[in-house]
PDB file of C-alpha atoms in Angstrom:
ATOM      1  CA  MET Z  19     135.614 104.817 121.394  1.00  0.00           C
ATOM      2  CA  LEU Z  20     136.849 105.686 117.915  1.00  0.00           C
ATOM      3  CA  GLY Z  21     139.034 108.652 118.760  1.00  0.00           C
ATOM      4  CA  LYS Z  22     139.215 111.773 116.625  1.00  0.00           C
ATOM      5  CA  LEU Z  23     137.997 111.216 113.044  1.00  0.00           C
ATOM      6  CA  ALA Z  24     138.645 113.379 110.026  1.00  0.00           C
ATOM      7  CA  ALA Z  25     136.142 116.123 109.178  1.00  0.00           C
ATOM      8  CA  VAL Z  26     133.302 115.080 106.891  1.00  0.00           C
ATOM      9  CA  HIS Z  27     133.016 116.839 103.517  1.00  0.00           C
ATOM     10  CA  HIS Z  28     129.428 117.694 102.585  1.00  0.00           C
ATOM     11  CA  GLU Z  29     128.117 117.665  99.060  1.00  0.00           C
ATOM     12  CA  ALA Z  30     126.761 120.952  97.757  1.00  0.00           C
ATOM     13  CA  ASP Z  31     123.075 120.015  97.978  1.00  0.00           C
ATOM     14  CA  TYR Z  32     123.434 118.727 101.521  1.00  0.00           C
ATOM     15  CA  GLN Z  33     125.401 121.776 102.595  1.00  0.00           C
ATOM     16  CA  GLN Z  34     122.623 123.991 101.224  1.00  0.00           C
ATOM     17  CA  PHE Z  35     120.102 121.933 103.166  1.00  0.00           C
ATOM     18  CA  ILE Z  36     122.115 122.501 106.372  1.00  0.00           C
ATOM     19  CA  GLN Z  37     122.367 126.224 105.756  1.00  0.00           C
ATOM     20  CA  ASN Z  38     118.643 126.590 105.096  1.00  0.00           C
ATOM     21  CA  THR Z  39     117.301 124.395 107.905  1.00  0.00           C
ATOM     22  CA  GLY Z  40     120.087 124.404 110.481  1.00  0.00           C
ATOM     23  CA  PHE Z  41     119.710 120.637 110.662  1.00  0.00           C
ATOM     24  CA  GLU Z  42     122.756 118.362 110.305  1.00  0.00           C
ATOM     25  CA  PHE Z  43     122.021 114.621 110.297  1.00  0.00           C
ATOM     26  CA  GLU Z  44     125.350 113.652 111.868  1.00  0.00           C
ATOM     27  CA  ARG Z  45     124.824 116.067 114.738  1.00  0.00           C
ATOM     28  CA  ASP Z  46     121.097 116.530 115.259  1.00  0.00           C
ATOM     29  CA  LEU Z  47     119.480 113.180 114.380  1.00  0.00           C
ATOM     30  CA  ASP Z  48     118.532 111.146 117.473  1.00  0.00           C
ATOM     31  CA  GLN Z  49     116.469 108.313 115.982  1.00  0.00           C
ATOM     32  CA  ALA Z  50     115.366 107.132 112.530  1.00  0.00           C
ATOM     33  CA  ALA Z  51     113.001 104.450 111.282  1.00  0.00           C
ATOM     34  CA  PHE Z  52     112.918 103.157 107.694  1.00  0.00           C
ATOM     35  CA  ALA Z  53     110.431 101.102 105.679  1.00  0.00           C
ATOM     36  CA  VAL Z  54     111.337  99.554 102.323  1.00  0.00           C
ATOM     37  CA  HIS Z  55     108.541  99.163  99.747  1.00  0.00           C
ATOM     38  CA  TYR Z  56     109.098  96.429  97.167  1.00  0.00           C
ATOM     39  CA  PRO Z  57     107.309  96.524  93.788  1.00  0.00           C
ATOM     40  CA  THR Z  58     104.048  94.614  93.474  1.00  0.00           C
ATOM     41  CA  ALA Z  59     101.339  94.436  90.865  1.00  0.00           C
ATOM     42  CA  ALA Z  60      99.115  96.624  93.068  1.00  0.00           C
ATOM     43  CA  ASN Z  61     101.395  99.509  94.061  1.00  0.00           C
ATOM     44  CA  GLY Z  62     102.619 100.527  90.639  1.00  0.00           C
ATOM     45  CA  ILE Z  63     106.338 100.625  91.532  1.00  0.00           C
ATOM     46  CA  PRO Z  64     108.583  99.625  88.620  1.00  0.00           C
ATOM     47  CA  LYS Z  65     109.985  96.100  89.013  1.00  0.00           C
ATOM     48  CA  THR Z  66     113.616  97.225  89.315  1.00  0.00           C
ATOM     49  CA  GLU Z  67     112.980  99.983  91.864  1.00  0.00           C
ATOM     50  CA  LEU Z  68     112.476 100.299  95.587  1.00  0.00           C
ATOM     51  CA  ARG Z  69     110.601 103.047  97.411  1.00  0.00           C
ATOM     52  CA  PHE Z  70     111.210 104.204 100.960  1.00  0.00           C
ATOM     53  CA  SER Z  71     109.424 105.778 103.913  1.00  0.00           C
ATOM     54  CA  GLU Z  72     111.237 107.335 106.888  1.00  0.00           C
ATOM     55  CA  VAL Z  73     110.485 108.845 110.261  1.00  0.00           C
ATOM     56  CA  PHE Z  74     113.153 111.072 111.828  1.00  0.00           C
ATOM     57  CA  VAL Z  75     113.432 112.240 115.456  1.00  0.00           C
ATOM     58  CA  GLY Z  76     115.897 114.937 116.348  1.00  0.00           C
ATOM     59  CA  ARG Z  77     116.632 118.561 117.151  1.00  0.00           C
ATOM     60  CA  ILE Z  78     114.734 120.241 114.341  1.00  0.00           C
ATOM     61  CA  ASP Z  79     113.910 123.909 113.870  1.00  0.00           C
ATOM     62  CA  GLY Z  80     110.344 123.559 112.645  1.00  0.00           C
ATOM     63  CA  SER Z  81     110.037 127.109 111.310  1.00  0.00           C
ATOM     64  CA  LYS Z  82     113.191 126.889 109.176  1.00  0.00           C
ATOM     65  CA  LEU Z  83     112.270 123.438 107.878  1.00  0.00           C
ATOM     66  CA  ARG Z  84     108.732 124.601 106.890  1.00  0.00           C
ATOM     67  CA  ASP Z  85     110.154 127.566 104.957  1.00  0.00           C
ATOM     68  CA  TYR Z  86     112.618 125.260 103.168  1.00  0.00           C
ATOM     69  CA  LEU Z  87     109.961 122.686 102.266  1.00  0.00           C
ATOM     70  CA  GLN Z  88     107.596 125.430 101.122  1.00  0.00           C
ATOM     71  CA  ARG Z  89     110.142 126.702  98.637  1.00  0.00           C
ATOM     72  CA  LEU Z  90     110.804 123.253  97.217  1.00  0.00           C
ATOM     73  CA  SER Z  91     107.257 121.901  97.082  1.00  0.00           C
ATOM     74  CA  THR Z  92     104.895 122.096  94.101  1.00  0.00           C
ATOM     75  CA  LYS Z  93     101.861 121.219  96.234  1.00  0.00           C
ATOM     76  CA  VAL Z  94     100.948 121.511  99.921  1.00  0.00           C
ATOM     77  CA  GLU Z  95      98.045 119.430 101.238  1.00  0.00           C
ATOM     78  CA  ASN Z  96      96.491 119.870 104.669  1.00  0.00           C
ATOM     79  CA  TYR Z  97      95.541 116.539 106.222  1.00  0.00           C
ATOM     80  CA  ASN Z  98      94.165 116.457 109.766  1.00  0.00           C
ATOM     81  CA  SER Z  99      95.858 119.781 110.500  1.00  0.00           C
ATOM     82  CA  ILE Z 100      99.219 118.480 109.239  1.00  0.00           C
ATOM     83  CA  GLU Z 101     100.756 119.894 106.056  1.00  0.00           C
ATOM     84  CA  ILE Z 102     102.075 117.429 103.495  1.00  0.00           C
ATOM     85  CA  TYR Z 103     104.710 118.903 101.182  1.00  0.00           C
ATOM     86  CA  SER Z 104     104.988 117.266  97.755  1.00  0.00           C
ATOM     87  CA  ILE Z 105     108.496 117.734  96.267  1.00  0.00           C
ATOM     88  CA  PRO Z 106     109.475 116.493  92.779  1.00  0.00           C
ATOM     89  CA  LEU Z 107     112.738 114.525  92.950  1.00  0.00           C
ATOM     90  CA  ASP Z 108     114.314 112.392  90.225  1.00  0.00           C
ATOM     91  CA  GLY Z 109     111.028 111.661  88.491  1.00  0.00           C
ATOM     92  CA  ARG Z 110     109.272 110.756  91.726  1.00  0.00           C
ATOM     93  CA  THR Z 111     107.302 112.683  94.353  1.00  0.00           C
ATOM     94  CA  LEU Z 112     108.786 112.974  97.826  1.00  0.00           C
ATOM     95  CA  ARG Z 113     106.148 113.771 100.441  1.00  0.00           C
ATOM     96  CA  VAL Z 114     107.247 115.303 103.729  1.00  0.00           C
ATOM     97  CA  ALA Z 115     105.138 115.970 106.851  1.00  0.00           C
ATOM     98  CA  ILE Z 116     106.187 117.611 110.116  1.00  0.00           C
ATOM     99  CA  LEU Z 117     104.370 115.483 112.666  1.00  0.00           C
ATOM    100  CA  GLY Z 118     105.355 117.382 115.761  1.00  0.00           C
ATOM    101  CA  VAL Z 119     108.250 118.959 117.637  1.00  0.00           C
ATOM    102  CA  GLY Z 120     111.345 117.142 116.457  1.00  0.00           C
ATOM    103  CA  LEU Z 121     109.388 114.553 114.483  1.00  0.00           C
ATOM    104  CA  VAL Z 122     109.321 114.398 110.641  1.00  0.00           C
ATOM    105  CA  ALA Z 123     108.052 111.787 108.201  1.00  0.00           C
ATOM    106  CA  ALA Z 124     108.989 111.396 104.517  1.00  0.00           C
ATOM    107  CA  SER Z 125     108.051 108.951 101.765  1.00  0.00           C
ATOM    108  CA  ASN Z 126     108.439 108.596  97.985  1.00  0.00           C
ATOM    109  CA  TYR Z 127     105.821 105.830  97.823  1.00  0.00           C
ATOM    110  CA  PRO Z 128     103.495 106.547  94.845  1.00  0.00           C
ATOM    111  CA  ASP Z 129     100.211 106.512  96.813  1.00  0.00           C
ATOM    112  CA  PRO Z 130      99.726 109.578  99.106  1.00  0.00           C
ATOM    113  CA  LEU Z 131      97.522 107.411 101.357  1.00  0.00           C
ATOM    114  CA  LEU Z 132     100.716 105.976 102.839  1.00  0.00           C
ATOM    115  CA  ILE Z 133     101.984 109.179 104.435  1.00  0.00           C
ATOM    116  CA  ARG Z 134      98.434 110.006 105.571  1.00  0.00           C
ATOM    117  CA  GLY Z 135      98.486 106.671 107.408  1.00  0.00           C
ATOM    118  CA  VAL Z 136     101.780 107.652 109.009  1.00  0.00           C
ATOM    119  CA  ILE Z 137     100.158 110.875 110.210  1.00  0.00           C
ATOM    120  CA  ASP Z 138      97.189 108.934 111.648  1.00  0.00           C
ATOM    121  CA  ARG Z 139      99.434 106.498 113.469  1.00  0.00           C
ATOM    122  CA  SER Z 140     101.629 109.285 114.845  1.00  0.00           C
ATOM    123  CA  ARG Z 141      98.646 110.287 116.974  1.00  0.00           C
ATOM    124  CA  LYS Z 142      98.962 106.938 118.779  1.00  0.00           C
ATOM    125  CA  LEU Z 143     102.558 107.292 119.916  1.00  0.00           C
ATOM    126  CA  ALA Z 144     101.471 106.653 123.501  1.00  0.00           C
ATOM    127  CA  SER Z 145     100.888 103.048 122.481  1.00  0.00           C
ATOM    128  CA  PRO Z 146     104.352 101.768 121.373  1.00  0.00           C
ATOM    129  CA  PHE Z 147     102.982  98.420 120.193  1.00  0.00           C
ATOM    130  CA  GLY Z 148      99.992  99.802 118.322  1.00  0.00           C
ATOM    131  CA  GLY Z 149     101.735  99.589 114.946  1.00  0.00           C
ATOM    132  CA  PRO Z 150     101.352  97.023 112.162  1.00  0.00           C
ATOM    133  CA  ALA Z 151     100.700  93.410 113.130  1.00  0.00           C
ATOM    134  CA  PHE Z 152     103.912  92.313 111.395  1.00  0.00           C
ATOM    135  CA  LEU Z 153     105.981  94.586 113.619  1.00  0.00           C
ATOM    136  CA  ARG Z 154     104.067  93.637 116.772  1.00  0.00           C
ATOM    137  CA  ARG Z 155     104.782  90.014 116.060  1.00  0.00           C
ATOM    138  CA  TYR Z 156     108.565  90.275 115.605  1.00  0.00           C
ATOM    139  CA  PHE Z 157     109.534  93.310 117.712  1.00  0.00           C
ATOM    140  CA  LYS Z 158     109.841  91.097 120.805  1.00  0.00           C
ATOM    141  CA  GLU Z 159     112.739  89.326 119.014  1.00  0.00           C
ATOM    142  CA  VAL Z 160     114.836  92.524 119.038  1.00  0.00           C
ATOM    143  CA  PRO Z 161     117.458  92.313 121.842  1.00  0.00           C
ATOM    144  CA  ILE Z 162     117.051  94.742 124.749  1.00  0.00           C
ATOM    145  CA  ALA Z 163     119.245  97.868 124.520  1.00  0.00           C
ATOM    146  CA  SER Z 164     119.661  97.651 120.753  1.00  0.00           C
ATOM    147  CA  LEU Z 165     120.938 100.914 119.307  1.00  0.00           C
ATOM    148  CA  GLY Z 166     119.515 100.084 115.904  1.00  0.00           C
ATOM    149  CA  TRP Z 167     117.272  97.347 114.566  1.00  0.00           C
ATOM    150  CA  ALA Z 168     115.341  96.319 111.458  1.00  0.00           C
ATOM    151  CA  VAL Z 169     112.538  93.802 110.776  1.00  0.00           C
ATOM    152  CA  PHE Z 170     111.715  92.967 107.171  1.00  0.00           C
ATOM    153  CA  ASN Z 171     110.318  90.308 104.842  1.00  0.00           C
ATOM    154  CA  THR Z 172     112.613  88.848 102.187  1.00  0.00           C
ATOM    155  CA  ASP Z 173     111.319  87.405  98.948  1.00  0.00           C
ATOM    156  CA  PRO Z 174     113.922  85.967  96.541  1.00  0.00           C
ATOM    157  CA  GLY Z 175     111.324  86.004  93.778  1.00  0.00           C
ATOM    158  CA  ASN Z 176     111.148  89.792  93.900  1.00  0.00           C
ATOM    159  CA  PRO Z 177     113.498  91.339  91.301  1.00  0.00           C
ATOM    160  CA  ALA Z 178     114.171  94.310  93.542  1.00  0.00           C
ATOM    161  CA  MET Z 179     115.686  92.174  96.288  1.00  0.00           C
ATOM    162  CA  PRO Z 180     119.460  92.796  96.611  1.00  0.00           C
ATOM    163  CA  GLN Z 181     121.518  90.037  95.010  1.00  0.00           C
ATOM    164  CA  ASN Z 182     123.740  89.584  98.084  1.00  0.00           C
ATOM    165  CA  LEU Z 183     120.637  88.555 100.059  1.00  0.00           C
ATOM    166  CA  SER Z 184     119.059  86.357  97.375  1.00  0.00           C
ATOM    167  CA  PHE Z 185     122.296  84.316  97.290  1.00  0.00           C
ATOM    168  CA  LEU Z 186     121.739  83.305 100.926  1.00  0.00           C
ATOM    169  CA  LEU Z 187     117.964  83.463 101.191  1.00  0.00           C
ATOM    170  CA  THR Z 188     116.586  81.266  98.406  1.00  0.00           C
ATOM    171  CA  LYS Z 189     113.118  81.124  99.991  1.00  0.00           C
ATOM    172  CA  PRO Z 190     110.948  83.752 101.734  1.00  0.00           C
ATOM    173  CA  ALA Z 191     111.935  84.509 105.319  1.00  0.00           C
ATOM    174  CA  VAL Z 192     111.693  87.237 107.942  1.00  0.00           C
ATOM    175  CA  LEU Z 193     114.927  88.911 109.047  1.00  0.00           C
ATOM    176  CA  VAL Z 194     115.403  90.589 112.412  1.00  0.00           C
ATOM    177  CA  ALA Z 195     118.690  92.493 112.540  1.00  0.00           C
ATOM    178  CA  SER Z 196     120.074  94.501 115.451  1.00  0.00           C
ATOM    179  CA  VAL Z 197     123.191  96.232 116.757  1.00  0.00           C
ATOM    180  CA  ARG Z 198     124.207  96.756 120.387  1.00  0.00           C
ATOM    181  CA  TYR Z 199     127.275  98.264 122.089  1.00  0.00           C
ATOM    182  CA  LEU Z 200     128.542  96.222 125.046  1.00  0.00           C
ATOM    183  CA  GLY Z 201     132.146  97.379 125.123  1.00  0.00           C
ATOM    184  CA  SER Z 202     132.367  96.079 121.559  1.00  0.00           C
ATOM    185  CA  VAL Z 203     129.803  96.356 118.783  1.00  0.00           C
ATOM    186  CA  HIS Z 204     127.569  93.268 118.707  1.00  0.00           C
ATOM    187  CA  LEU Z 205     125.685  92.518 115.471  1.00  0.00           C
ATOM    188  CA  ARG Z 206     122.909  89.955 115.221  1.00  0.00           C
ATOM    189  CA  ALA Z 207     120.816  88.847 112.250  1.00  0.00           C
ATOM    190  CA  GLU Z 208     118.136  86.204 112.807  1.00  0.00           C
ATOM    191  CA  ALA Z 209     116.226  84.630 109.924  1.00  0.00           C
ATOM    192  CA  PHE Z 210     112.826  83.065 110.613  1.00  0.00           C
ATOM    193  CA  THR Z 211     112.174  80.422 107.975  1.00  0.00           C
ATOM    194  CA  ALA Z 212     109.203  78.204 107.181  1.00  0.00           C
ATOM    195  CA  ASN Z 213     110.681  75.054 108.764  1.00  0.00           C
ATOM    196  CA  ASP Z 214     113.768  73.473 110.309  1.00  0.00           C
ATOM    197  CA  GLU Z 215     115.094  72.175 106.991  1.00  0.00           C
ATOM    198  CA  GLU Z 216     115.134  75.629 105.383  1.00  0.00           C
ATOM    199  CA  ALA Z 217     116.923  77.004 108.457  1.00  0.00           C
ATOM    200  CA  ARG Z 218     119.514  74.227 108.161  1.00  0.00           C
ATOM    201  CA  GLN Z 219     120.141  74.987 104.495  1.00  0.00           C
ATOM    202  CA  LEU Z 220     120.469  78.691 105.221  1.00  0.00           C
ATOM    203  CA  ARG Z 221     122.942  78.030 108.023  1.00  0.00           C
ATOM    204  CA  GLU Z 222     125.081  75.858 105.730  1.00  0.00           C
ATOM    205  CA  ARG Z 223     125.108  78.510 102.974  1.00  0.00           C
ATOM    206  CA  ALA Z 224     126.055  81.212 105.484  1.00  0.00           C
ATOM    207  CA  GLU Z 225     128.845  79.069 106.903  1.00  0.00           C
ATOM    208  CA  ALA Z 226     130.214  78.332 103.399  1.00  0.00           C
ATOM    209  CA  PHE Z 227     130.125  82.003 102.494  1.00  0.00           C
ATOM    210  CA  LEU Z 228     131.962  83.017 105.722  1.00  0.00           C
ATOM    211  CA  ASN Z 229     134.614  80.329 105.172  1.00  0.00           C
ATOM    212  CA  ILE Z 230     135.321  81.611 101.643  1.00  0.00           C
ATOM    213  CA  PHE Z 231     135.454  85.208 102.878  1.00  0.00           C
ATOM    214  CA  HIS Z 232     137.739  84.240 105.800  1.00  0.00           C
ATOM    215  CA  SER Z 233     140.126  82.370 103.506  1.00  0.00           C
ATOM    216  CA  ALA Z 234     140.362  85.373 101.182  1.00  0.00           C
ATOM    217  CA  GLU Z 235     141.200  87.641 104.116  1.00  0.00           C
ATOM    218  CA  GLU Z 236     143.872  85.259 105.446  1.00  0.00           C
ATOM    219  CA  SER Z 237     145.616  85.210 102.071  1.00  0.00           C
ATOM    220  CA  ALA Z 238     145.748  89.006 102.050  1.00  0.00           C
ATOM    221  CA  ALA Z 239     148.054  91.210 104.086  1.00  0.00           C
ATOM    222  CA  GLN Z 240     145.321  91.776 106.646  1.00  0.00           C
ATOM    223  CA  GLY Z 241     145.419  88.087 107.563  1.00  0.00           C
ATOM    224  CA  THR Z 242     148.081  88.783 110.191  1.00  0.00           C
ATOM    225  CA  ASP Z 243     146.198  91.681 111.810  1.00  0.00           C
ATOM    226  CA  PRO Z 244     145.106  90.624 115.333  1.00  0.00           C
ATOM    227  CA  ASP Z 245     142.043  92.886 115.215  1.00  0.00           C
ATOM    228  CA  VAL Z 246     140.891  91.260 111.949  1.00  0.00           C
ATOM    229  CA  LYS Z 247     141.483  87.810 113.466  1.00  0.00           C
ATOM    230  CA  ALA Z 248     139.443  88.773 116.509  1.00  0.00           C
ATOM    231  CA  PHE Z 249     136.600  89.858 114.299  1.00  0.00           C
ATOM    232  CA  PHE Z 250     136.514  86.594 112.367  1.00  0.00           C
ATOM    233  CA  ASN Z 251     136.816  84.595 115.572  1.00  0.00           C
ATOM    234  CA  GLY Z 252     133.726  86.394 116.821  1.00  0.00           C
ATOM    235  CA  LEU Z 253     131.615  85.393 113.770  1.00  0.00           C
ATOM    236  CA  LYS Z 254     129.166  82.616 114.508  1.00  0.00           C
ATOM    237  CA  VAL Z 255     126.267  80.941 112.679  1.00  0.00           C
ATOM    238  CA  GLU Z 256     123.809  78.808 114.630  1.00  0.00           C
ATOM    239  CA  GLN Z 257     120.466  77.093 114.055  1.00  0.00           C
ATOM    240  CA  HIS Z 258     117.602  76.991 116.523  1.00  0.00           C
ATOM    241  CA  ARG Z 259     114.792  74.942 114.986  1.00  0.00           C
ATOM    242  CA  ASN Z 260     113.371  77.134 112.159  1.00  0.00           C
ATOM    243  CA  ARG Z 261     115.755  80.000 112.877  1.00  0.00           C
ATOM    244  CA  ALA Z 262     119.219  80.658 111.500  1.00  0.00           C
ATOM    245  CA  VAL Z 263     121.212  83.167 113.561  1.00  0.00           C
ATOM    246  CA  LEU Z 264     124.375  85.066 112.550  1.00  0.00           C
ATOM    247  CA  THR Z 265     126.226  86.961 115.308  1.00  0.00           C
ATOM    248  CA  ALA Z 266     129.356  89.070 115.018  1.00  0.00           C
ATOM    249  CA  ILE Z 267     131.463  91.041 117.492  1.00  0.00           C
ATOM    250  CA  LEU Z 268     133.357  94.074 116.224  1.00  0.00           C
ATOM    251  CA  PRO Z 269     136.127  95.093 118.660  1.00  0.00           C
ATOM    252  CA  ALA Z 270     136.653  98.842 119.064  1.00  0.00           C
ATOM    253  CA  ALA Z 271     140.145  98.616 117.506  1.00  0.00           C
ATOM    254  CA  PHE Z 272     138.816  96.823 114.426  1.00  0.00           C
ATOM    255  CA  LEU Z 273     135.986  99.341 114.000  1.00  0.00           C
ATOM    256  CA  GLN Z 274     138.394 102.251 114.352  1.00  0.00           C
ATOM    257  CA  LYS Z 275     140.655 100.868 111.632  1.00  0.00           C
ATOM    258  CA  ALA Z 276     137.681 100.193 109.344  1.00  0.00           C
ATOM    259  CA  ILE Z 277     136.519 103.772 109.621  1.00  0.00           C
ATOM    260  CA  SER Z 278     139.853 105.547 109.538  1.00  0.00           C
ATOM    261  CA  GLU Z 279     141.493 103.593 106.702  1.00  0.00           C
ATOM    262  CA  PRO Z 280     140.876 104.789 103.106  1.00  0.00           C
ATOM    263  CA  ALA Z 281     137.886 102.997 101.580  1.00  0.00           C
ATOM    264  CA  SER Z 282     138.500 100.857  98.519  1.00  0.00           C
ATOM    265  CA  GLU Z 283     136.597 101.501  95.315  1.00  0.00           C
ATOM    266  CA  ALA Z 284     132.949 100.502  95.787  1.00  0.00           C
ATOM    267  CA  PRO Z 285     131.360  97.984  93.404  1.00  0.00           C
ATOM    268  CA  ASN Z 286     128.939  99.201  90.755  1.00  0.00           C
ATOM    269  CA  THR Z 287     125.383  98.719  92.040  1.00  0.00           C
ATOM    270  CA  SER Z 288     123.763 101.450  90.000  1.00  0.00           C
ATOM    271  CA  GLN Z 289     121.315  99.077  88.328  1.00  0.00           C
ATOM    272  CA  LEU Z 290     119.439  98.473  91.573  1.00  0.00           C
ATOM    273  CA  GLU Z 291     120.502 101.006  94.153  1.00  0.00           C
ATOM    274  CA  PRO Z 292     117.756 103.663  94.613  1.00  0.00           C
ATOM    275  CA  HIS Z 293     118.447 107.329  95.087  1.00  0.00           C
ATOM    276  CA  ARG Z 294     118.195 108.074  98.814  1.00  0.00           C
ATOM    277  CA  ASP Z 295     118.945 111.841  98.833  1.00  0.00           C
ATOM    278  CA  LEU Z 296     116.322 113.543 100.987  1.00  0.00           C
ATOM    279  CA  THR Z 297     117.808 117.020 100.419  1.00  0.00           C
ATOM    280  CA  PRO Z 298     116.799 118.019  96.870  1.00  0.00           C
ATOM    281  CA  SER Z 299     118.322 121.040  95.177  1.00  0.00           C
ATOM    282  CA  ARG Z 300     116.289 124.211  95.053  1.00  0.00           C
ATOM    283  CA  GLN Z 301     114.290 124.491  91.867  1.00  0.00           C
TER     284      GLN Z 301
END
């Protein structure tokens, strides 16, 4: 779909990870699931930080990965016949567990009980809907054949919430986001609000934001690009009772240009953006 892209340059730490484990995310990762942990009074996470948990599925050489984790870890705990490797990383502890063939979990959440819970639930993989009640409730809203999806709570009162979301979501809501490929890339983000009025306000804010963004693009040189026009024509915001729905269609030509063209300088988000590197340097 995208044609031949330029080779990817790996940072030194990541290249070392590849050499030691034989695992390359771009090539060997099949599936990934992420959980975002916001700070609360109970979990001890600093107010301006986020913590993350991940589950990876892919073509993994378990023996090489165990040797690599063993060298990095300062502590190895055996829990229900699964080894949990504790690795110091940027003032936090990253815990990694190999759950099975091609299945790995990782978390930098402060409480080790979290990754133990992941291990316990991994034994119930035969029951795909046996997870948390929150996920069971909203998973049915994910469109069939989605290549990627996310379900998460948003709380504007939480200081760790990204500012670009708090601008649109001024009250708590649940977001269900997904991506599908149907000849073009189809994006969908559905916000479940407390009532119809909140959904109406959210729809109006989203429409205003898109209109401003569209006007800025039209005034730039890209305003005459037919692929850019097709993208903006495919943007739509709708309301269905207490739901506000944003849909977008990315034509293949537009996506190819977005990936192949040089990226502009990224904005400074260092105050909030957490460190996501899961391949720490050897100590």
